[in-house]
Amino acid sequence: MTDHFSDHYPVDATNKVKRRHDRGFYDHGTVHALLDSAALAHVAYVIDERPFCTPTLFWREGTRLYWHGSSASRMLRNLSKGEPACLTVTHFDSIVLARSGFNHSADYRSVMAFGTARLVTDVVERDRALTMMVDRFFPDRTALLRPTTGQETKATAVIAMEIEKASAKIRARGVVDDEEDYELPIYAERLPIRTVIGTPEPCPRIIPGVERPTTLQSYREGRLLEEALLEAYQLAYS
């Protein structure tokens, strides 16, 4: 698997940002950074002409995305046939209160990635994916765990999707009103929103003497989750 020769994803009617072109980005650097600093994605697909959208954990390798689930799930049974899919992530950065309802908004960073999803059947690729399913978020953790049983492997399916097209859309403007509205006696503000890691809560049944692994150092109380996820990704694929 290799990245595209270009450092940008191709743009056409599928992924081009239609409104506010200045908010659209198609370069690998922007798209991949937003993907790698996210954990939860939503995958959209169609079954029998009915749309579905499923939340799932995911990860990226080059220009390929992976996610997993129960072998019996409707999403995986459908996508295993090789179906068009769209995976999206969103970083919600603020709520914006303006001086008119029309100008109320939100700051955000998002990605839409398009491709053809397929079931991973190659044993080597599947086993590696099942390892990175954990290690992408917690580098080297799989080596510390008990081996996965055959029944657990059988119950877990992995989906891969090569990113054929993608776009990032970013709004980071805060309060923006019509010029004449700034003179109105109306309160306006930006409410920043951050997802922050809380105090770790060790399992109460941990055997005495078992310490928190240093490989979890990315996940510290008070740190932004997206920073921890991006650092973990970089360590996992270093």
JSON list of C-alpha atoms in Angstrom, two decimals:
[
{"chain": "A", "resi": 1, "resn": "MET", "atom": "CA", "xyz": [0.00, 0.00, 0.00]},
{"chain": "A", "resi": 2, "resn": "THR", "atom": "CA", "xyz": [1.38, 3.41, -0.97]},
{"chain": "A", "resi": 3, "resn": "ASP", "atom": "CA", "xyz": [0.16, 6.97, -0.89]},
{"chain": "A", "resi": 4, "resn": "HIS", "atom": "CA", "xyz": [-1.09, 8.58, -4.08]},
{"chain": "A", "resi": 5, "resn": "PHE", "atom": "CA", "xyz": [1.68, 10.05, -6.19]},
{"chain": "A", "resi": 6, "resn": "SER", "atom": "CA", "xyz": [0.01, 13.44, -5.77]},
{"chain": "A", "resi": 7, "resn": "ASP", "atom": "CA", "xyz": [-0.10, 15.07, -2.35]},
{"chain": "A", "resi": 8, "resn": "HIS", "atom": "CA", "xyz": [-3.73, 16.07, -2.98]},
{"chain": "A", "resi": 9, "resn": "TYR", "atom": "CA", "xyz": [-6.85, 13.98, -3.44]},
{"chain": "A", "resi": 10, "resn": "PRO", "atom": "CA", "xyz": [-8.55, 14.42, -6.83]},
{"chain": "A", "resi": 11, "resn": "VAL", "atom": "CA", "xyz": [-11.46, 16.87, -6.81]},
{"chain": "A", "resi": 12, "resn": "ASP", "atom": "CA", "xyz": [-14.72, 16.41, -8.67]},
{"chain": "A", "resi": 13, "resn": "ALA", "atom": "CA", "xyz": [-18.43, 16.88, -8.05]},
{"chain": "A", "resi": 14, "resn": "THR", "atom": "CA", "xyz": [-18.39, 14.20, -5.35]},
{"chain": "A", "resi": 15, "resn": "ASN", "atom": "CA", "xyz": [-15.98, 15.80, -2.87]},
{"chain": "A", "resi": 16, "resn": "LYS", "atom": "CA", "xyz": [-15.71, 19.44, -3.95]},
{"chain": "A", "resi": 17, "resn": "VAL", "atom": "CA", "xyz": [-16.89, 21.85, -1.26]},
{"chain": "A", "resi": 18, "resn": "LYS", "atom": "CA", "xyz": [-19.81, 23.52, -3.01]},
{"chain": "A", "resi": 19, "resn": "ARG", "atom": "CA", "xyz": [-20.36, 26.49, -0.73]},
{"chain": "A", "resi": 20, "resn": "ARG", "atom": "CA", "xyz": [-17.58, 28.59, 0.78]},
{"chain": "A", "resi": 21, "resn": "HIS", "atom": "CA", "xyz": [-14.77, 27.22, -1.33]},
{"chain": "A", "resi": 22, "resn": "ASP", "atom": "CA", "xyz": [-12.26, 28.90, 0.99]},
{"chain": "A", "resi": 23, "resn": "ARG", "atom": "CA", "xyz": [-13.14, 26.36, 3.68]},
{"chain": "A", "resi": 24, "resn": "GLY", "atom": "CA", "xyz": [-12.30, 23.36, 1.50]},
{"chain": "A", "resi": 25, "resn": "PHE", "atom": "CA", "xyz": [-8.96, 21.50, 1.67]},
{"chain": "A", "resi": 26, "resn": "TYR", "atom": "CA", "xyz": [-7.92, 18.47, -0.36]},
{"chain": "A", "resi": 27, "resn": "ASP", "atom": "CA", "xyz": [-4.24, 18.01, 0.52]},
{"chain": "A", "resi": 28, "resn": "HIS", "atom": "CA", "xyz": [-3.10, 14.84, 2.25]},
{"chain": "A", "resi": 29, "resn": "GLY", "atom": "CA", "xyz": [-1.53, 16.77, 5.13]},
{"chain": "A", "resi": 30, "resn": "THR", "atom": "CA", "xyz": [-4.75, 18.46, 6.22]},
{"chain": "A", "resi": 31, "resn": "VAL", "atom": "CA", "xyz": [-7.03, 15.49, 5.57]},
{"chain": "A", "resi": 32, "resn": "HIS", "atom": "CA", "xyz": [-4.77, 12.94, 7.26]},
{"chain": "A", "resi": 33, "resn": "ALA", "atom": "CA", "xyz": [-4.08, 15.08, 10.35]},
{"chain": "A", "resi": 34, "resn": "LEU", "atom": "CA", "xyz": [-7.80, 15.46, 10.99]},
{"chain": "A", "resi": 35, "resn": "LEU", "atom": "CA", "xyz": [-8.36, 11.73, 10.53]},
{"chain": "A", "resi": 36, "resn": "ASP", "atom": "CA", "xyz": [-5.43, 10.73, 12.76]},
{"chain": "A", "resi": 37, "resn": "SER", "atom": "CA", "xyz": [-6.52, 13.02, 15.61]},
{"chain": "A", "resi": 38, "resn": "ALA", "atom": "CA", "xyz": [-10.00, 11.46, 15.67]},
{"chain": "A", "resi": 39, "resn": "ALA", "atom": "CA", "xyz": [-11.13, 8.12, 17.06]},
{"chain": "A", "resi": 40, "resn": "LEU", "atom": "CA", "xyz": [-14.82, 7.93, 16.21]},
{"chain": "A", "resi": 41, "resn": "ALA", "atom": "CA", "xyz": [-16.08, 8.06, 12.64]},
{"chain": "A", "resi": 42, "resn": "HIS", "atom": "CA", "xyz": [-19.45, 7.64, 10.99]},
{"chain": "A", "resi": 43, "resn": "VAL", "atom": "CA", "xyz": [-19.67, 5.38, 7.94]},
{"chain": "A", "resi": 44, "resn": "ALA", "atom": "CA", "xyz": [-22.53, 5.96, 5.51]},
{"chain": "A", "resi": 45, "resn": "TYR", "atom": "CA", "xyz": [-23.69, 3.34, 3.01]},
{"chain": "A", "resi": 46, "resn": "VAL", "atom": "CA", "xyz": [-26.84, 2.08, 1.29]},
{"chain": "A", "resi": 47, "resn": "ILE", "atom": "CA", "xyz": [-28.63, -1.24, 1.77]},
{"chain": "A", "resi": 48, "resn": "ASP", "atom": "CA", "xyz": [-31.59, -2.08, -0.47]},
{"chain": "A", "resi": 49, "resn": "GLU", "atom": "CA", "xyz": [-31.93, 1.57, -1.47]},
{"chain": "A", "resi": 50, "resn": "ARG", "atom": "CA", "xyz": [-32.15, 2.69, 2.16]},
{"chain": "A", "resi": 51, "resn": "PRO", "atom": "CA", "xyz": [-29.39, 4.88, 3.67]},
{"chain": "A", "resi": 52, "resn": "PHE", "atom": "CA", "xyz": [-27.64, 3.91, 6.90]},
{"chain": "A", "resi": 53, "resn": "CYS", "atom": "CA", "xyz": [-24.93, 5.60, 8.96]},
{"chain": "A", "resi": 54, "resn": "THR", "atom": "CA", "xyz": [-22.96, 3.69, 11.59]},
{"chain": "A", "resi": 55, "resn": "PRO", "atom": "CA", "xyz": [-20.54, 5.08, 14.22]},
{"chain": "A", "resi": 56, "resn": "THR", "atom": "CA", "xyz": [-17.31, 3.12, 14.58]},
{"chain": "A", "resi": 57, "resn": "LEU", "atom": "CA", "xyz": [-13.70, 3.37, 15.70]},
{"chain": "A", "resi": 58, "resn": "PHE", "atom": "CA", "xyz": [-11.29, 3.56, 12.76]},
{"chain": "A", "resi": 59, "resn": "TRP", "atom": "CA", "xyz": [-7.67, 4.17, 11.81]},
{"chain": "A", "resi": 60, "resn": "ARG", "atom": "CA", "xyz": [-5.57, 5.10, 8.77]},
{"chain": "A", "resi": 61, "resn": "GLU", "atom": "CA", "xyz": [-2.56, 3.55, 7.07]},
{"chain": "A", "resi": 62, "resn": "GLY", "atom": "CA", "xyz": [-1.32, 5.66, 4.17]},
{"chain": "A", "resi": 63, "resn": "THR", "atom": "CA", "xyz": [-4.38, 6.37, 2.05]},
{"chain": "A", "resi": 64, "resn": "ARG", "atom": "CA", "xyz": [-6.26, 3.35, 3.37]},
{"chain": "A", "resi": 65, "resn": "LEU", "atom": "CA", "xyz": [-8.83, 3.41, 6.18]},
{"chain": "A", "resi": 66, "resn": "TYR", "atom": "CA", "xyz": [-9.71, 0.46, 8.41]},
{"chain": "A", "resi": 67, "resn": "TRP", "atom": "CA", "xyz": [-12.56, -0.20, 10.80]},
{"chain": "A", "resi": 68, "resn": "HIS", "atom": "CA", "xyz": [-13.94, -3.29, 12.47]},
{"chain": "A", "resi": 69, "resn": "GLY", "atom": "CA", "xyz": [-17.04, -4.76, 14.02]},
{"chain": "A", "resi": 70, "resn": "SER", "atom": "CA", "xyz": [-18.98, -7.92, 14.68]},
{"chain": "A", "resi": 71, "resn": "SER", "atom": "CA", "xyz": [-18.93, -10.39, 11.81]},
{"chain": "A", "resi": 72, "resn": "ALA", "atom": "CA", "xyz": [-22.72, -10.55, 12.15]},
{"chain": "A", "resi": 73, "resn": "SER", "atom": "CA", "xyz": [-23.33, -6.79, 11.88]},
{"chain": "A", "resi": 74, "resn": "ARG", "atom": "CA", "xyz": [-25.47, -5.46, 9.07]},
{"chain": "A", "resi": 75, "resn": "MET", "atom": "CA", "xyz": [-22.85, -2.88, 8.11]},
{"chain": "A", "resi": 76, "resn": "LEU", "atom": "CA", "xyz": [-20.04, -5.39, 7.72]},
{"chain": "A", "resi": 77, "resn": "ARG", "atom": "CA", "xyz": [-22.18, -7.96, 5.92]},
{"chain": "A", "resi": 78, "resn": "ASN", "atom": "CA", "xyz": [-23.14, -5.30, 3.40]},
{"chain": "A", "resi": 79, "resn": "LEU", "atom": "CA", "xyz": [-19.74, -3.65, 2.95]},
{"chain": "A", "resi": 80, "resn": "SER", "atom": "CA", "xyz": [-17.96, -6.99, 2.70]},
{"chain": "A", "resi": 81, "resn": "LYS", "atom": "CA", "xyz": [-19.31, -7.29, -0.84]},
{"chain": "A", "resi": 82, "resn": "GLY", "atom": "CA", "xyz": [-17.35, -4.25, -1.97]},
{"chain": "A", "resi": 83, "resn": "GLU", "atom": "CA", "xyz": [-19.73, -1.32, -1.65]},
{"chain": "A", "resi": 84, "resn": "PRO", "atom": "CA", "xyz": [-19.36, 2.46, -2.04]},
{"chain": "A", "resi": 85, "resn": "ALA", "atom": "CA", "xyz": [-19.04, 4.13, 1.34]},
{"chain": "A", "resi": 86, "resn": "CYS", "atom": "CA", "xyz": [-18.36, 7.53, 2.88]},
{"chain": "A", "resi": 87, "resn": "LEU", "atom": "CA", "xyz": [-16.48, 7.86, 6.17]},
{"chain": "A", "resi": 88, "resn": "THR", "atom": "CA", "xyz": [-16.72, 11.15, 8.05]},
{"chain": "A", "resi": 89, "resn": "VAL", "atom": "CA", "xyz": [-15.13, 12.67, 11.15]},
{"chain": "A", "resi": 90, "resn": "THR", "atom": "CA", "xyz": [-15.80, 16.03, 12.82]},
{"chain": "A", "resi": 91, "resn": "HIS", "atom": "CA", "xyz": [-13.89, 18.04, 15.40]},
{"chain": "A", "resi": 92, "resn": "PHE", "atom": "CA", "xyz": [-16.44, 20.37, 17.06]},
{"chain": "A", "resi": 93, "resn": "ASP", "atom": "CA", "xyz": [-14.51, 23.49, 18.14]},
{"chain": "A", "resi": 94, "resn": "SER", "atom": "CA", "xyz": [-17.09, 26.10, 19.18]},
{"chain": "A", "resi": 95, "resn": "ILE", "atom": "CA", "xyz": [-20.65, 27.37, 19.15]},
{"chain": "A", "resi": 96, "resn": "VAL", "atom": "CA", "xyz": [-20.95, 30.90, 17.75]},
{"chain": "A", "resi": 97, "resn": "LEU", "atom": "CA", "xyz": [-23.63, 33.31, 18.98]},
{"chain": "A", "resi": 98, "resn": "ALA", "atom": "CA", "xyz": [-24.04, 36.20, 16.56]},
{"chain": "A", "resi": 99, "resn": "ARG", "atom": "CA", "xyz": [-26.35, 39.22, 16.43]},
{"chain": "A", "resi": 100, "resn": "SER", "atom": "CA", "xyz": [-28.78, 37.53, 14.06]},
{"chain": "A", "resi": 101, "resn": "GLY", "atom": "CA", "xyz": [-30.13, 34.03, 13.83]},
{"chain": "A", "resi": 102, "resn": "PHE", "atom": "CA", "xyz": [-28.78, 33.75, 10.30]},
{"chain": "A", "resi": 103, "resn": "ASN", "atom": "CA", "xyz": [-25.19, 34.32, 11.46]},
{"chain": "A", "resi": 104, "resn": "HIS", "atom": "CA", "xyz": [-25.25, 31.88, 14.39]},
{"chain": "A", "resi": 105, "resn": "SER", "atom": "CA", "xyz": [-22.79, 29.15, 13.53]},
{"chain": "A", "resi": 106, "resn": "ALA", "atom": "CA", "xyz": [-20.12, 26.74, 14.76]},
{"chain": "A", "resi": 107, "resn": "ASP", "atom": "CA", "xyz": [-16.38, 26.38, 14.31]},
{"chain": "A", "resi": 108, "resn": "TYR", "atom": "CA", "xyz": [-15.39, 22.89, 13.21]},
{"chain": "A", "resi": 109, "resn": "ARG", "atom": "CA", "xyz": [-12.90, 20.75, 11.28]},
{"chain": "A", "resi": 110, "resn": "SER", "atom": "CA", "xyz": [-14.30, 17.86, 9.30]},
{"chain": "A", "resi": 111, "resn": "VAL", "atom": "CA", "xyz": [-13.38, 15.26, 6.70]},
{"chain": "A", "resi": 112, "resn": "MET", "atom": "CA", "xyz": [-15.42, 13.28, 4.21]},
{"chain": "A", "resi": 113, "resn": "ALA", "atom": "CA", "xyz": [-13.58, 10.32, 2.67]},
{"chain": "A", "resi": 114, "resn": "PHE", "atom": "CA", "xyz": [-15.04, 8.34, -0.23]},
{"chain": "A", "resi": 115, "resn": "GLY", "atom": "CA", "xyz": [-14.10, 4.91, -1.51]},
{"chain": "A", "resi": 116, "resn": "THR", "atom": "CA", "xyz": [-15.13, 1.29, -1.99]},
{"chain": "A", "resi": 117, "resn": "ALA", "atom": "CA", "xyz": [-15.22, -0.69, 1.24]},
{"chain": "A", "resi": 118, "resn": "ARG", "atom": "CA", "xyz": [-14.16, -4.33, 1.21]},
{"chain": "A", "resi": 119, "resn": "LEU", "atom": "CA", "xyz": [-13.89, -7.16, 3.69]},
{"chain": "A", "resi": 120, "resn": "VAL", "atom": "CA", "xyz": [-10.28, -7.96, 4.62]},
{"chain": "A", "resi": 121, "resn": "THR", "atom": "CA", "xyz": [-9.84, -11.67, 3.87]},
{"chain": "A", "resi": 122, "resn": "ASP", "atom": "CA", "xyz": [-6.05, -11.91, 3.53]},
{"chain": "A", "resi": 123, "resn": "VAL", "atom": "CA", "xyz": [-4.88, -13.52, 6.77]},
{"chain": "A", "resi": 124, "resn": "VAL", "atom": "CA", "xyz": [-1.70, -11.44, 7.08]},
{"chain": "A", "resi": 125, "resn": "GLU", "atom": "CA", "xyz": [-3.52, -8.15, 6.48]},
{"chain": "A", "resi": 126, "resn": "ARG", "atom": "CA", "xyz": [-6.34, -9.14, 8.81]},
{"chain": "A", "resi": 127, "resn": "ASP", "atom": "CA", "xyz": [-4.03, -10.16, 11.65]},
{"chain": "A", "resi": 128, "resn": "ARG", "atom": "CA", "xyz": [-2.05, -6.95, 11.30]},
{"chain": "A", "resi": 129, "resn": "ALA", "atom": "CA", "xyz": [-5.28, -4.93, 11.28]},
{"chain": "A", "resi": 130, "resn": "LEU", "atom": "CA", "xyz": [-6.51, -6.67, 14.43]},
{"chain": "A", "resi": 131, "resn": "THR", "atom": "CA", "xyz": [-3.24, -5.70, 16.11]},
{"chain": "A", "resi": 132, "resn": "MET", "atom": "CA", "xyz": [-3.39, -2.09, 14.95]},
{"chain": "A", "resi": 133, "resn": "MET", "atom": "CA", "xyz": [-7.03, -1.91, 15.98]},
{"chain": "A", "resi": 134, "resn": "VAL", "atom": "CA", "xyz": [-5.58, -1.62, 19.49]},
{"chain": "A", "resi": 135, "resn": "ASP", "atom": "CA", "xyz": [-2.03, -0.36, 18.92]},
{"chain": "A", "resi": 136, "resn": "ARG", "atom": "CA", "xyz": [-3.09, 2.58, 16.78]},
{"chain": "A", "resi": 137, "resn": "PHE", "atom": "CA", "xyz": [-4.68, 4.07, 19.91]},
{"chain": "A", "resi": 138, "resn": "PHE", "atom": "CA", "xyz": [-2.35, 2.49, 22.50]},
{"chain": "A", "resi": 139, "resn": "PRO", "atom": "CA", "xyz": [1.10, 1.87, 20.94]},
{"chain": "A", "resi": 140, "resn": "ASP", "atom": "CA", "xyz": [2.60, -1.59, 21.65]},
{"chain": "A", "resi": 141, "resn": "ARG", "atom": "CA", "xyz": [-0.29, -2.58, 23.92]},
{"chain": "A", "resi": 142, "resn": "THR", "atom": "CA", "xyz": [-1.15, -5.80, 22.06]},
{"chain": "A", "resi": 143, "resn": "ALA", "atom": "CA", "xyz": [2.19, -7.31, 23.12]},
{"chain": "A", "resi": 144, "resn": "LEU", "atom": "CA", "xyz": [1.12, -6.89, 26.78]},
{"chain": "A", "resi": 145, "resn": "LEU", "atom": "CA", "xyz": [-2.25, -8.62, 26.36]},
{"chain": "A", "resi": 146, "resn": "ARG", "atom": "CA", "xyz": [-3.30, -12.25, 26.44]},
{"chain": "A", "resi": 147, "resn": "PRO", "atom": "CA", "xyz": [-3.44, -13.73, 22.91]},
{"chain": "A", "resi": 148, "resn": "THR", "atom": "CA", "xyz": [-6.68, -13.36, 21.00]},
{"chain": "A", "resi": 149, "resn": "THR", "atom": "CA", "xyz": [-8.61, -16.62, 20.82]},
{"chain": "A", "resi": 150, "resn": "GLY", "atom": "CA", "xyz": [-9.72, -18.23, 17.58]},
{"chain": "A", "resi": 151, "resn": "GLN", "atom": "CA", "xyz": [-13.35, -17.62, 18.49]},
{"chain": "A", "resi": 152, "resn": "GLU", "atom": "CA", "xyz": [-12.67, -13.92, 19.08]},
{"chain": "A", "resi": 153, "resn": "THR", "atom": "CA", "xyz": [-10.94, -13.63, 15.72]},
{"chain": "A", "resi": 154, "resn": "LYS", "atom": "CA", "xyz": [-13.81, -15.43, 14.02]},
{"chain": "A", "resi": 155, "resn": "ALA", "atom": "CA", "xyz": [-16.32, -13.05, 15.60]},
{"chain": "A", "resi": 156, "resn": "THR", "atom": "CA", "xyz": [-14.46, -9.94, 14.40]},
{"chain": "A", "resi": 157, "resn": "ALA", "atom": "CA", "xyz": [-14.49, -8.65, 10.84]},
{"chain": "A", "resi": 158, "resn": "VAL", "atom": "CA", "xyz": [-12.23, -5.95, 9.43]},
{"chain": "A", "resi": 159, "resn": "ILE", "atom": "CA", "xyz": [-13.16, -3.56, 6.62]},
{"chain": "A", "resi": 160, "resn": "ALA", "atom": "CA", "xyz": [-10.65, -1.65, 4.50]},
{"chain": "A", "resi": 161, "resn": "MET", "atom": "CA", "xyz": [-11.33, 1.29, 2.21]},
{"chain": "A", "resi": 162, "resn": "GLU", "atom": "CA", "xyz": [-8.82, 2.98, -0.06]},
{"chain": "A", "resi": 163, "resn": "ILE", "atom": "CA", "xyz": [-9.50, 6.71, -0.04]},
{"chain": "A", "resi": 164, "resn": "GLU", "atom": "CA", "xyz": [-10.38, 7.53, -3.64]},
{"chain": "A", "resi": 165, "resn": "LYS", "atom": "CA", "xyz": [-11.52, 11.09, -2.94]},
{"chain": "A", "resi": 166, "resn": "ALA", "atom": "CA", "xyz": [-11.60, 13.21, 0.19]},
{"chain": "A", "resi": 167, "resn": "SER", "atom": "CA", "xyz": [-12.15, 16.74, 1.35]},
{"chain": "A", "resi": 168, "resn": "ALA", "atom": "CA", "xyz": [-11.65, 18.60, 4.60]},
{"chain": "A", "resi": 169, "resn": "LYS", "atom": "CA", "xyz": [-13.84, 21.54, 5.54]},
{"chain": "A", "resi": 170, "resn": "ILE", "atom": "CA", "xyz": [-12.78, 23.99, 8.22]},
{"chain": "A", "resi": 171, "resn": "ARG", "atom": "CA", "xyz": [-14.59, 26.92, 9.79]},
{"chain": "A", "resi": 172, "resn": "ALA", "atom": "CA", "xyz": [-12.48, 28.87, 12.32]},
{"chain": "A", "resi": 173, "resn": "ARG", "atom": "CA", "xyz": [-13.85, 32.41, 12.22]},
{"chain": "A", "resi": 174, "resn": "GLY", "atom": "CA", "xyz": [-15.68, 32.93, 15.51]},
{"chain": "A", "resi": 175, "resn": "VAL", "atom": "CA", "xyz": [-18.33, 35.65, 15.50]},
{"chain": "A", "resi": 176, "resn": "VAL", "atom": "CA", "xyz": [-18.94, 37.11, 12.04]},
{"chain": "A", "resi": 177, "resn": "ASP", "atom": "CA", "xyz": [-21.85, 39.53, 11.66]},
{"chain": "A", "resi": 178, "resn": "ASP", "atom": "CA", "xyz": [-23.10, 41.82, 8.95]},
{"chain": "A", "resi": 179, "resn": "GLU", "atom": "CA", "xyz": [-21.15, 45.07, 9.29]},
{"chain": "A", "resi": 180, "resn": "GLU", "atom": "CA", "xyz": [-24.19, 47.14, 10.26]},
{"chain": "A", "resi": 181, "resn": "ASP", "atom": "CA", "xyz": [-25.14, 44.63, 12.99]},
{"chain": "A", "resi": 182, "resn": "TYR", "atom": "CA", "xyz": [-22.02, 45.37, 15.05]},
{"chain": "A", "resi": 183, "resn": "GLU", "atom": "CA", "xyz": [-23.70, 48.60, 16.16]},
{"chain": "A", "resi": 184, "resn": "LEU", "atom": "CA", "xyz": [-26.68, 46.76, 17.65]},
{"chain": "A", "resi": 185, "resn": "PRO", "atom": "CA", "xyz": [-26.94, 46.43, 21.47]},
{"chain": "A", "resi": 186, "resn": "ILE", "atom": "CA", "xyz": [-26.97, 42.61, 21.27]},
{"chain": "A", "resi": 187, "resn": "TYR", "atom": "CA", "xyz": [-24.57, 40.33, 23.12]},
{"chain": "A", "resi": 188, "resn": "ALA", "atom": "CA", "xyz": [-22.47, 37.96, 20.97]},
{"chain": "A", "resi": 189, "resn": "GLU", "atom": "CA", "xyz": [-19.78, 35.42, 21.83]},
{"chain": "A", "resi": 190, "resn": "ARG", "atom": "CA", "xyz": [-17.91, 32.28, 20.86]},
{"chain": "A", "resi": 191, "resn": "LEU", "atom": "CA", "xyz": [-18.20, 29.27, 23.18]},
{"chain": "A", "resi": 192, "resn": "PRO", "atom": "CA", "xyz": [-15.03, 27.13, 22.78]},
{"chain": "A", "resi": 193, "resn": "ILE", "atom": "CA", "xyz": [-15.56, 23.38, 23.03]},
{"chain": "A", "resi": 194, "resn": "ARG", "atom": "CA", "xyz": [-12.81, 20.88, 23.81]},
{"chain": "A", "resi": 195, "resn": "THR", "atom": "CA", "xyz": [-12.77, 17.14, 24.53]},
{"chain": "A", "resi": 196, "resn": "VAL", "atom": "CA", "xyz": [-10.37, 16.75, 27.46]},
{"chain": "A", "resi": 197, "resn": "ILE", "atom": "CA", "xyz": [-9.10, 13.54, 29.08]},
{"chain": "A", "resi": 198, "resn": "GLY", "atom": "CA", "xyz": [-10.27, 13.08, 32.66]},
{"chain": "A", "resi": 199, "resn": "THR", "atom": "CA", "xyz": [-8.59, 11.34, 35.58]},
{"chain": "A", "resi": 200, "resn": "PRO", "atom": "CA", "xyz": [-7.77, 7.71, 34.65]},
{"chain": "A", "resi": 201, "resn": "GLU", "atom": "CA", "xyz": [-9.88, 5.20, 36.63]},
{"chain": "A", "resi": 202, "resn": "PRO", "atom": "CA", "xyz": [-7.96, 1.92, 37.09]},
{"chain": "A", "resi": 203, "resn": "CYS", "atom": "CA", "xyz": [-10.03, -1.24, 37.20]},
{"chain": "A", "resi": 204, "resn": "PRO", "atom": "CA", "xyz": [-10.67, -2.06, 40.89]},
{"chain": "A", "resi": 205, "resn": "ARG", "atom": "CA", "xyz": [-9.75, -5.71, 40.24]},
{"chain": "A", "resi": 206, "resn": "ILE", "atom": "CA", "xyz": [-6.21, -5.07, 38.99]},
{"chain": "A", "resi": 207, "resn": "ILE", "atom": "CA", "xyz": [-3.78, -7.45, 40.68]},
{"chain": "A", "resi": 208, "resn": "PRO", "atom": "CA", "xyz": [-1.61, -5.62, 43.25]},
{"chain": "A", "resi": 209, "resn": "GLY", "atom": "CA", "xyz": [1.73, -4.53, 41.80]},
{"chain": "A", "resi": 210, "resn": "VAL", "atom": "CA", "xyz": [0.49, -4.06, 38.24]},
{"chain": "A", "resi": 211, "resn": "GLU", "atom": "CA", "xyz": [1.36, -0.50, 37.22]},
{"chain": "A", "resi": 212, "resn": "ARG", "atom": "CA", "xyz": [0.00, 1.71, 34.46]},
{"chain": "A", "resi": 213, "resn": "PRO", "atom": "CA", "xyz": [2.18, 1.11, 31.35]},
{"chain": "A", "resi": 214, "resn": "THR", "atom": "CA", "xyz": [4.37, 3.97, 30.17]},
{"chain": "A", "resi": 215, "resn": "THR", "atom": "CA", "xyz": [2.90, 3.37, 26.69]},
{"chain": "A", "resi": 216, "resn": "LEU", "atom": "CA", "xyz": [-0.24, 5.14, 27.95]},
{"chain": "A", "resi": 217, "resn": "GLN", "atom": "CA", "xyz": [1.68, 8.34, 28.62]},
{"chain": "A", "resi": 218, "resn": "SER", "atom": "CA", "xyz": [-0.11, 10.09, 25.75]},
{"chain": "A", "resi": 219, "resn": "TYR", "atom": "CA", "xyz": [-3.34, 9.88, 27.74]},
{"chain": "A", "resi": 220, "resn": "ARG", "atom": "CA", "xyz": [-2.84, 12.28, 30.63]},
{"chain": "A", "resi": 221, "resn": "GLU", "atom": "CA", "xyz": [-5.45, 14.05, 32.72]},
{"chain": "A", "resi": 222, "resn": "GLY", "atom": "CA", "xyz": [-6.29, 17.47, 31.33]},
{"chain": "A", "resi": 223, "resn": "ARG", "atom": "CA", "xyz": [-4.84, 16.85, 27.87]},
{"chain": "A", "resi": 224, "resn": "LEU", "atom": "CA", "xyz": [-6.84, 17.37, 24.71]},
{"chain": "A", "resi": 225, "resn": "LEU", "atom": "CA", "xyz": [-7.99, 14.03, 23.36]},
{"chain": "A", "resi": 226, "resn": "GLU", "atom": "CA", "xyz": [-7.12, 14.95, 19.78]},
{"chain": "A", "resi": 227, "resn": "GLU", "atom": "CA", "xyz": [-3.53, 15.72, 20.82]},
{"chain": "A", "resi": 228, "resn": "ALA", "atom": "CA", "xyz": [-3.24, 12.37, 22.59]},
{"chain": "A", "resi": 229, "resn": "LEU", "atom": "CA", "xyz": [-4.69, 10.48, 19.62]},
{"chain": "A", "resi": 230, "resn": "LEU", "atom": "CA", "xyz": [-2.37, 12.19, 17.14]},
{"chain": "A", "resi": 231, "resn": "GLU", "atom": "CA", "xyz": [0.68, 11.48, 19.31]},
{"chain": "A", "resi": 232, "resn": "ALA", "atom": "CA", "xyz": [-0.37, 7.85, 19.76]},
{"chain": "A", "resi": 233, "resn": "TYR", "atom": "CA", "xyz": [-0.80, 7.48, 16.00]},
{"chain": "A", "resi": 234, "resn": "GLN", "atom": "CA", "xyz": [2.65, 8.90, 15.33]},
{"chain": "A", "resi": 235, "resn": "LEU", "atom": "CA", "xyz": [4.20, 6.57, 17.90]},
{"chain": "A", "resi": 236, "resn": "ALA", "atom": "CA", "xyz": [2.35, 3.53, 16.58]},
{"chain": "A", "resi": 237, "resn": "TYR", "atom": "CA", "xyz": [3.54, 4.16, 13.02]},
{"chain": "A", "resi": 238, "resn": "SER", "atom": "CA", "xyz": [6.96, 5.58, 13.76]}
]
